[in-house]
mmCIF file of C-alpha atoms and ligand atoms in Angstrom:
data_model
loop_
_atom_site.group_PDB
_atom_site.id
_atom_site.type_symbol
_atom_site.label_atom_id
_atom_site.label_comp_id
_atom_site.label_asym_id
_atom_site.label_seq_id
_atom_site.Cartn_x
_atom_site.Cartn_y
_atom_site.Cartn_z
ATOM 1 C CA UNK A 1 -288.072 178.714 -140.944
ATOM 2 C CA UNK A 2 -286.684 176.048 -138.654
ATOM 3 C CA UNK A 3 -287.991 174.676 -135.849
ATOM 4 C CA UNK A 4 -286.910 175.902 -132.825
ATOM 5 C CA UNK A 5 -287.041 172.398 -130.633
ATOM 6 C CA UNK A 6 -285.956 170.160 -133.047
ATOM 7 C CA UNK A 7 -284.230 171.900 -135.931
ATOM 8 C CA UNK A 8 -286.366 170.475 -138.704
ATOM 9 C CA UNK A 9 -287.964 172.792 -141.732
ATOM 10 C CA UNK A 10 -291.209 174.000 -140.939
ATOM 11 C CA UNK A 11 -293.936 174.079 -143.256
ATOM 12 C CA UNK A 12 -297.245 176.117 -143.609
ATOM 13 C CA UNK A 13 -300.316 174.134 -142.082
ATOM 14 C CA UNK A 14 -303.170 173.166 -144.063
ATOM 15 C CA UNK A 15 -305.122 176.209 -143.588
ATOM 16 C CA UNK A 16 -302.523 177.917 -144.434
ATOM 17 C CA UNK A 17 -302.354 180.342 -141.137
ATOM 18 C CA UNK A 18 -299.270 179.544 -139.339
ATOM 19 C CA UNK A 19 -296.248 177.056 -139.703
ATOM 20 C CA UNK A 20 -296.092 172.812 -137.791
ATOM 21 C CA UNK A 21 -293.132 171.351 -137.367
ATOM 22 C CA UNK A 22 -294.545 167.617 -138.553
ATOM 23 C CA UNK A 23 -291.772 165.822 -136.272
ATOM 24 C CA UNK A 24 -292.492 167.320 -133.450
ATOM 25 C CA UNK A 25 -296.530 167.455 -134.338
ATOM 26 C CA UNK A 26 -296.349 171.212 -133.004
ATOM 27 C CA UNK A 27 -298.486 174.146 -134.655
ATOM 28 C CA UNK A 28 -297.244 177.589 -133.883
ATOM 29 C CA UNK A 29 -299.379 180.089 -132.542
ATOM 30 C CA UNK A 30 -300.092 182.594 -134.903
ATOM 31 C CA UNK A 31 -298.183 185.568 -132.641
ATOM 32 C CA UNK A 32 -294.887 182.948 -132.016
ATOM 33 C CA UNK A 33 -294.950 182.501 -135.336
ATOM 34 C CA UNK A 34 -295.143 186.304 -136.632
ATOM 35 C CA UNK A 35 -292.794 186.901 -133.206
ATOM 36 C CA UNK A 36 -289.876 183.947 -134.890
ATOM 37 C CA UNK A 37 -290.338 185.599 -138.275
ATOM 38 C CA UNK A 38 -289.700 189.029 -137.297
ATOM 39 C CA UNK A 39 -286.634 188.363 -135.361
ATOM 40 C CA UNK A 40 -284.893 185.671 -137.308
ATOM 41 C CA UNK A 41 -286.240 185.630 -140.199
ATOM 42 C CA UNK A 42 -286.920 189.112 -141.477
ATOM 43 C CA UNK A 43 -284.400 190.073 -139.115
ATOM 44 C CA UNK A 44 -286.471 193.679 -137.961
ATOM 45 C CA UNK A 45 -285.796 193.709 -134.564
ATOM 46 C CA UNK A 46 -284.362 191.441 -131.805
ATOM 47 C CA UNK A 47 -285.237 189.378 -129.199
ATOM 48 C CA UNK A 48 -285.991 190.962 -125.230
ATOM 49 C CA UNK A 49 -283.159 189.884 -122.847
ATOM 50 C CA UNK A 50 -284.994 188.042 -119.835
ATOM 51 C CA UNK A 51 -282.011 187.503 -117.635
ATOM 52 C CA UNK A 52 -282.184 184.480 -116.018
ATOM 53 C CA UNK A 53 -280.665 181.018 -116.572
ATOM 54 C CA UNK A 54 -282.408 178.842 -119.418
ATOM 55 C CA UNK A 55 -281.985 175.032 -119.777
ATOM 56 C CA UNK A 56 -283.143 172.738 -122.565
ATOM 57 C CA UNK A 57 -281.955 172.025 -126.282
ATOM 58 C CA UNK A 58 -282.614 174.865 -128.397
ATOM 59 C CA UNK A 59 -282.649 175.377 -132.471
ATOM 60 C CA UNK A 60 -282.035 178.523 -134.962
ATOM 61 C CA UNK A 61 -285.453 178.955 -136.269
ATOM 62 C CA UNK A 62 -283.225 181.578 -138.862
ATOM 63 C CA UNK A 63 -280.847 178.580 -139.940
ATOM 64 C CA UNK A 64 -281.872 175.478 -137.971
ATOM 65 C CA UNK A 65 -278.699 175.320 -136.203
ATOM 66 C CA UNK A 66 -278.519 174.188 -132.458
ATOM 67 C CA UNK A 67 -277.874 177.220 -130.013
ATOM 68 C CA UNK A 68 -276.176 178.273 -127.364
ATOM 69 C CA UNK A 69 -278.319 178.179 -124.031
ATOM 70 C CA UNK A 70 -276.749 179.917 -120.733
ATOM 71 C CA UNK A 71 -278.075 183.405 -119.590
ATOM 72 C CA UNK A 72 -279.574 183.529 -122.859
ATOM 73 C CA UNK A 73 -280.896 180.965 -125.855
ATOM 74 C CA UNK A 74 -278.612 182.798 -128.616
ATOM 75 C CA UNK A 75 -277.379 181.545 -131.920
ATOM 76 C CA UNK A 76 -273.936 181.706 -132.987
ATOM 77 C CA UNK A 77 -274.324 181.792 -136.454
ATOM 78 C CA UNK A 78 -277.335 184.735 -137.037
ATOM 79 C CA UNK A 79 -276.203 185.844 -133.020
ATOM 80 C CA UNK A 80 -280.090 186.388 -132.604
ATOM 81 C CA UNK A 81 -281.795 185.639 -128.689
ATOM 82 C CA UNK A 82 -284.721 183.281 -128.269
ATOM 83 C CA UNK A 83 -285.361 184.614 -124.956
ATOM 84 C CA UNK A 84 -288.364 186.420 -125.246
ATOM 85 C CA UNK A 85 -290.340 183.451 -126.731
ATOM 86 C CA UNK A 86 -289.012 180.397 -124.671
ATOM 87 C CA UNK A 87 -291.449 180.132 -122.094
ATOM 88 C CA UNK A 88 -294.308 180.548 -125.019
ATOM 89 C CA UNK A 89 -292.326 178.014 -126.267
ATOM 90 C CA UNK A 90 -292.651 175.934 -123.504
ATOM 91 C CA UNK A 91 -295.492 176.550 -121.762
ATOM 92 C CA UNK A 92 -297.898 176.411 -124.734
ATOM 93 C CA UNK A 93 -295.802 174.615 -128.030
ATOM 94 C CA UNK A 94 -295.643 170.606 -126.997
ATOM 95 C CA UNK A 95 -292.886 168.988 -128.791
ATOM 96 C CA UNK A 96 -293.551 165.579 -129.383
ATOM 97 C CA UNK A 97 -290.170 163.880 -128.832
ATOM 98 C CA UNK A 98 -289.442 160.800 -130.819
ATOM 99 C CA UNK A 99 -286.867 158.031 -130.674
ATOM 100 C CA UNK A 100 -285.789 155.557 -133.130
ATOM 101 C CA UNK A 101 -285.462 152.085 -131.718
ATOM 102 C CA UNK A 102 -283.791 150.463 -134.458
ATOM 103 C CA UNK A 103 -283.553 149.654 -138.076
ATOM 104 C CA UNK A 104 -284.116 146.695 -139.437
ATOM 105 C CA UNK A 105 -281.050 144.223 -140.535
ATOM 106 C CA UNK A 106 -282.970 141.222 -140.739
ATOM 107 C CA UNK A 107 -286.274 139.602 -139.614
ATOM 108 C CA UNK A 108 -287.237 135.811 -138.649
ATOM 109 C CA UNK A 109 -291.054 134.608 -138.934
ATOM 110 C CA UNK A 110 -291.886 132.515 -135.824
ATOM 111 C CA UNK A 111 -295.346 130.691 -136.684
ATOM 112 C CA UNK A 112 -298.227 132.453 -134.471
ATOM 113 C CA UNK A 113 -295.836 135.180 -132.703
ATOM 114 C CA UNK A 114 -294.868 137.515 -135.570
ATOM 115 C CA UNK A 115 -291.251 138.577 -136.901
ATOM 116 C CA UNK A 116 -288.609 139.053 -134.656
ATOM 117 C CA UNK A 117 -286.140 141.681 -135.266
ATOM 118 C CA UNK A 118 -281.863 141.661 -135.693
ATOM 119 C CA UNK A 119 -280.473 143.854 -134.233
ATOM 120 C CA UNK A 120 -282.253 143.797 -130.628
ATOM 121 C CA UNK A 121 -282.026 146.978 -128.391
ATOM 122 C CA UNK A 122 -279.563 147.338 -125.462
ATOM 123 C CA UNK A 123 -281.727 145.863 -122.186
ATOM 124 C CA UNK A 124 -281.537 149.199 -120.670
ATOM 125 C CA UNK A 125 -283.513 150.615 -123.143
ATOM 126 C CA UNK A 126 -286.030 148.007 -122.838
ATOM 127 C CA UNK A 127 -288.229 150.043 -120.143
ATOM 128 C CA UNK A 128 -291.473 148.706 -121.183
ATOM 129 C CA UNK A 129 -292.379 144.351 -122.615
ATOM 130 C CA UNK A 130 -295.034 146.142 -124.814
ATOM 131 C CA UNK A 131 -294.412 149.346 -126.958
ATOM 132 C CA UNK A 132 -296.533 151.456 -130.130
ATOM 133 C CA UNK A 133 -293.730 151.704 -132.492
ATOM 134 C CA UNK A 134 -294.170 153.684 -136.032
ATOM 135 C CA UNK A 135 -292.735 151.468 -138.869
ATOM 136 C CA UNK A 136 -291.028 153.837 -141.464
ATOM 137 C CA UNK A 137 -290.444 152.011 -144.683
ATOM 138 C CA UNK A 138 -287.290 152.980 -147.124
ATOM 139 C CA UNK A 139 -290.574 153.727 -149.447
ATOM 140 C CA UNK A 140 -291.510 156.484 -146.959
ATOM 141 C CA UNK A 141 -294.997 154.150 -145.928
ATOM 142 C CA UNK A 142 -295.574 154.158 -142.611
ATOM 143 C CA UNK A 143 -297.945 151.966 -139.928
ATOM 144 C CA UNK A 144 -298.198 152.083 -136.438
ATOM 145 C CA UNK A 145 -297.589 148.417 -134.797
ATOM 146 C CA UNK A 146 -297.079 146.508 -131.256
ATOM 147 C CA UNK A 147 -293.910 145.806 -130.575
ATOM 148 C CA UNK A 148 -292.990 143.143 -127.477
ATOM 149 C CA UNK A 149 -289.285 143.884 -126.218
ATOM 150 C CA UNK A 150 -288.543 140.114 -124.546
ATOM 151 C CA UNK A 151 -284.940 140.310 -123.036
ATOM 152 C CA UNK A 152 -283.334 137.219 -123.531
ATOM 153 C CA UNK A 153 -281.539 135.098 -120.840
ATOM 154 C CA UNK A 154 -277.861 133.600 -121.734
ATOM 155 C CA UNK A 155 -275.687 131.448 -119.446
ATOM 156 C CA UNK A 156 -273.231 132.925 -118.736
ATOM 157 C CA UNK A 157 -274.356 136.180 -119.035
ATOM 158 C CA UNK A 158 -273.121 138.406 -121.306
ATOM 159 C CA UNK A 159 -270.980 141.741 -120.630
ATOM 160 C CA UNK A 160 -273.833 143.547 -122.239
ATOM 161 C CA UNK A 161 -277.666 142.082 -122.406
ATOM 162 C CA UNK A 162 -280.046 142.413 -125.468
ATOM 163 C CA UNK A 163 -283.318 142.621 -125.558
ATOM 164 C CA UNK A 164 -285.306 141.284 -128.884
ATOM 165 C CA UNK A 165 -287.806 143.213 -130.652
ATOM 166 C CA UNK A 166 -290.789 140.880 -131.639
ATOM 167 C CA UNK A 167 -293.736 142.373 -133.983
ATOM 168 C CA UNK A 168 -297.335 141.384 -133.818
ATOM 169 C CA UNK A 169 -299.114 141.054 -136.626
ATOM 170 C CA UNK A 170 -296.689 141.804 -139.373
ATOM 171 C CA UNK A 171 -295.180 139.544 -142.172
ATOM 172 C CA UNK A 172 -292.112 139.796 -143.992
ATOM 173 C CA UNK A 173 -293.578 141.773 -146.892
ATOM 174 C CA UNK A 174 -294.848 144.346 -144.594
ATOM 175 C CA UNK A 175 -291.533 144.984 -142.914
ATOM 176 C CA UNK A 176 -289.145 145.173 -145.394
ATOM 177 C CA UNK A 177 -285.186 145.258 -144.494
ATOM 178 C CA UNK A 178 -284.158 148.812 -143.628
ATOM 179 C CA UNK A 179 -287.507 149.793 -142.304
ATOM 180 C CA UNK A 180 -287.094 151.950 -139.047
ATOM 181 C CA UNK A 181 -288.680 151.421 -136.000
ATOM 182 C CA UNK A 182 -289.993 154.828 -133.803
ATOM 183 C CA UNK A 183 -291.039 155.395 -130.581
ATOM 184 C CA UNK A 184 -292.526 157.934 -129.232
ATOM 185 C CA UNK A 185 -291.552 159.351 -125.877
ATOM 186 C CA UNK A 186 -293.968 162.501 -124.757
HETATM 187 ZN ZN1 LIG B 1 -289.652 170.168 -134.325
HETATM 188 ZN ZN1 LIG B 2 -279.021 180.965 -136.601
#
Protein backbone atom coordinates (compact mmCIF):
# COMPACT_ATOMS: atom_id res chain seq x y z
CA UNK A 1 0.00 0.00 0.00
CA UNK A 2 0.95 3.57 -0.78
CA UNK A 3 0.75 6.36 1.14
CA UNK A 4 -1.96 8.42 0.66
CA UNK A 5 -0.12 12.06 1.38
CA UNK A 6 2.96 11.46 -0.09
CA UNK A 7 2.86 8.50 -2.45
CA UNK A 8 5.68 6.54 -0.88
CA UNK A 9 5.43 2.50 -0.04
CA UNK A 10 4.24 1.88 3.25
CA UNK A 11 5.60 -0.62 5.43
CA UNK A 12 4.31 -2.63 8.51
CA UNK A 13 5.43 -0.93 11.91
CA UNK A 14 7.51 -2.62 14.33
CA UNK A 15 4.83 -4.21 16.21
CA UNK A 16 3.62 -5.30 13.43
CA UNK A 17 -0.17 -3.83 13.86
CA UNK A 18 -0.68 -1.31 11.25
CA UNK A 19 1.39 0.29 8.31
CA UNK A 20 3.98 4.14 8.72
CA UNK A 21 4.76 5.85 5.98
CA UNK A 22 8.66 6.56 7.26
CA UNK A 23 8.78 9.94 5.09
CA UNK A 24 6.08 11.34 6.32
CA UNK A 25 6.75 9.74 10.08
CA UNK A 26 2.85 8.89 10.03
CA UNK A 27 1.39 5.56 11.66
CA UNK A 28 -2.03 4.62 10.48
CA UNK A 29 -4.69 3.99 12.74
CA UNK A 30 -5.52 0.58 12.85
CA UNK A 31 -9.38 1.25 11.34
CA UNK A 32 -7.74 3.80 8.35
CA UNK A 33 -5.62 1.28 7.74
CA UNK A 34 -8.15 -1.84 7.51
CA UNK A 35 -10.63 1.14 5.90
CA UNK A 36 -7.47 1.88 2.82
CA UNK A 37 -7.06 -1.88 2.50
CA UNK A 38 -10.53 -2.75 1.95
CA UNK A 39 -11.22 -0.20 -0.62
CA UNK A 40 -8.05 -0.04 -2.62
CA UNK A 41 -6.40 -2.68 -1.91
CA UNK A 42 -8.63 -5.70 -1.64
CA UNK A 43 -10.88 -3.77 -3.65
CA UNK A 44 -14.38 -5.12 -1.53
CA UNK A 45 -16.24 -2.20 -1.48
CA UNK A 46 -15.87 1.56 -2.22
CA UNK A 47 -15.42 4.63 -0.75
CA UNK A 48 -18.78 6.92 0.75
CA UNK A 49 -19.34 10.02 -1.48
CA UNK A 50 -19.21 13.12 1.01
CA UNK A 51 -20.14 15.81 -1.42
CA UNK A 52 -18.40 18.70 -0.80
CA UNK A 53 -15.30 20.37 -2.27
CA UNK A 54 -11.82 18.83 -1.07
CA UNK A 55 -8.44 20.63 -1.41
CA UNK A 56 -4.94 19.31 -0.77
CA UNK A 57 -2.48 16.85 -2.67
CA UNK A 58 -3.73 13.47 -2.58
CA UNK A 59 -2.03 9.83 -3.41
CA UNK A 60 -3.44 6.23 -4.65
CA UNK A 61 -2.86 4.25 -1.60
CA UNK A 62 -3.90 1.16 -4.42
CA UNK A 63 -0.97 2.32 -6.85
CA UNK A 64 0.71 5.38 -5.32
CA UNK A 65 -0.33 7.55 -8.04
CA UNK A 66 -1.35 11.28 -7.40
CA UNK A 67 -5.25 11.83 -7.64
CA UNK A 68 -7.66 13.79 -8.79
CA UNK A 69 -9.16 16.17 -6.00
CA UNK A 70 -12.49 18.29 -6.91
CA UNK A 71 -15.94 17.13 -5.52
CA UNK A 72 -14.22 14.07 -4.74
CA UNK A 73 -10.37 12.69 -3.97
CA UNK A 74 -10.66 9.89 -6.84
CA UNK A 75 -7.96 8.06 -8.69
CA UNK A 76 -7.80 7.77 -12.28
CA UNK A 77 -6.03 4.79 -12.62
CA UNK A 78 -7.99 2.16 -9.92
CA UNK A 79 -11.12 5.11 -10.23
CA UNK A 80 -11.50 4.41 -6.37
CA UNK A 81 -12.78 7.70 -3.86
CA UNK A 82 -10.77 8.72 -0.82
CA UNK A 83 -13.59 10.63 0.44
CA UNK A 84 -14.74 8.84 3.25
CA UNK A 85 -11.29 8.79 4.99
CA UNK A 86 -9.88 12.37 4.23
CA UNK A 87 -10.82 14.16 7.16
CA UNK A 88 -9.41 10.96 9.33
CA UNK A 89 -6.76 11.66 7.23
CA UNK A 90 -6.42 14.98 8.21
CA UNK A 91 -7.64 15.53 11.32
CA UNK A 92 -5.78 12.68 13.06
CA UNK A 93 -2.69 11.31 10.40
CA UNK A 94 0.16 14.32 10.61
CA UNK A 95 2.26 14.23 7.61
CA UNK A 96 5.51 15.41 8.27
CA UNK A 97 6.40 17.43 5.15
CA UNK A 98 10.00 17.56 4.14
CA UNK A 99 12.07 19.64 1.76
CA UNK A 100 15.37 19.13 0.29
CA UNK A 101 17.55 22.20 0.40
CA UNK A 102 20.24 21.12 -1.74
CA UNK A 103 22.80 18.60 -2.69
CA UNK A 104 26.07 18.93 -2.31
CA UNK A 105 28.50 19.93 -5.43
CA UNK A 106 31.30 20.97 -3.48
CA UNK A 107 32.34 22.11 0.04
CA UNK A 108 35.13 24.72 1.33
CA UNK A 109 36.59 24.37 5.05
CA UNK A 110 36.80 27.88 6.59
CA UNK A 111 39.07 27.45 9.87
CA UNK A 112 36.64 27.78 13.07
CA UNK A 113 33.22 28.27 11.00
CA UNK A 114 32.66 24.86 9.36
CA UNK A 115 32.18 23.91 5.51
CA UNK A 116 30.39 26.03 3.38
CA UNK A 117 28.29 24.63 0.73
CA UNK A 118 28.20 25.13 -3.53
CA UNK A 119 25.47 25.45 -4.68
CA UNK A 120 23.76 28.11 -2.18
CA UNK A 121 19.88 28.32 -2.07
CA UNK A 122 17.85 31.03 -3.88
CA UNK A 123 17.55 34.09 -1.02
CA UNK A 124 13.91 33.62 -1.03
CA UNK A 125 14.16 30.44 0.34
CA UNK A 126 16.41 31.58 2.96
CA UNK A 127 13.44 32.29 5.59
CA UNK A 128 15.37 31.50 8.60
CA UNK A 129 19.88 32.44 9.36
CA UNK A 130 19.72 29.16 11.42
CA UNK A 131 18.08 25.82 10.25
CA UNK A 132 18.11 21.66 11.58
CA UNK A 133 18.92 20.13 8.34
CA UNK A 134 19.13 16.08 7.96
CA UNK A 135 22.39 15.19 6.05
CA UNK A 136 21.60 12.13 3.75
CA UNK A 137 24.79 10.55 2.58
CA UNK A 138 25.01 8.64 -1.05
CA UNK A 139 25.84 5.68 1.65
CA UNK A 140 22.28 6.09 2.98
CA UNK A 141 23.99 7.49 6.69
CA UNK A 142 22.29 10.12 7.94
CA UNK A 143 22.92 13.02 10.90
CA UNK A 144 21.02 15.80 11.87
CA UNK A 145 23.22 19.21 11.76
CA UNK A 146 22.94 23.24 12.07
CA UNK A 147 22.94 24.80 9.14
CA UNK A 148 23.50 28.94 8.99
CA UNK A 149 21.93 30.32 5.60
CA UNK A 150 24.19 33.84 5.37
CA UNK A 151 22.95 35.69 2.15
CA UNK A 152 25.71 37.23 0.60
CA UNK A 153 25.96 40.93 -0.51
CA UNK A 154 27.41 41.70 -4.23
CA UNK A 155 27.87 45.16 -5.80
CA UNK A 156 26.06 45.45 -8.11
CA UNK A 157 23.54 43.26 -7.20
CA UNK A 158 22.75 40.45 -8.96
CA UNK A 159 19.40 39.67 -11.05
CA UNK A 160 18.93 36.82 -8.66
CA UNK A 161 20.56 36.71 -4.89
CA UNK A 162 22.06 33.53 -3.22
CA UNK A 163 22.19 32.71 -0.04
CA UNK A 164 25.22 30.27 1.26
CA UNK A 165 24.70 27.30 3.26
CA UNK A 166 27.43 27.13 6.06
CA UNK A 167 27.62 23.83 8.40
CA UNK A 168 28.65 23.78 11.99
CA UNK A 169 30.54 21.28 13.16
CA UNK A 170 31.16 19.10 10.19
CA UNK A 171 34.42 18.27 8.22
CA UNK A 172 34.92 17.24 4.83
CA UNK A 173 34.88 13.51 5.58
CA UNK A 174 31.59 13.80 7.20
CA UNK A 175 29.91 15.51 4.29
CA UNK A 176 30.87 13.83 1.43
CA UNK A 177 30.02 15.30 -2.25
CA UNK A 178 26.47 14.34 -3.22
CA UNK A 179 25.20 14.26 0.29
CA UNK A 180 21.63 15.89 0.48
CA UNK A 181 20.61 18.38 2.68
CA UNK A 182 16.67 18.14 4.29
CA UNK A 183 14.58 20.29 5.96
CA UNK A 184 11.84 19.77 7.60
CA UNK A 185 8.80 21.99 7.29
CA UNK A 186 5.73 20.77 9.76
ZN1 LIG B 1 3.91 9.67 3.25
ZN1 LIG C 1 -4.89 4.18 -8.03
Amino acid sequence: MFCPKCGDAMTATRDGTTLECVRGNMELSVAMRAGLVEIFVERRRSAKRVGHRFGGEWFCPGCGGPMIVDDGVQCPRCSEHLDELVYQLVELHPHRVRRRLLVVEERFEIAGRGLVLMPGVPAGEATRSELSVELLRPDGTTAVVRAHVEITFAVPLPKERWATVRLEGVTKADLPIGTELWLDEG
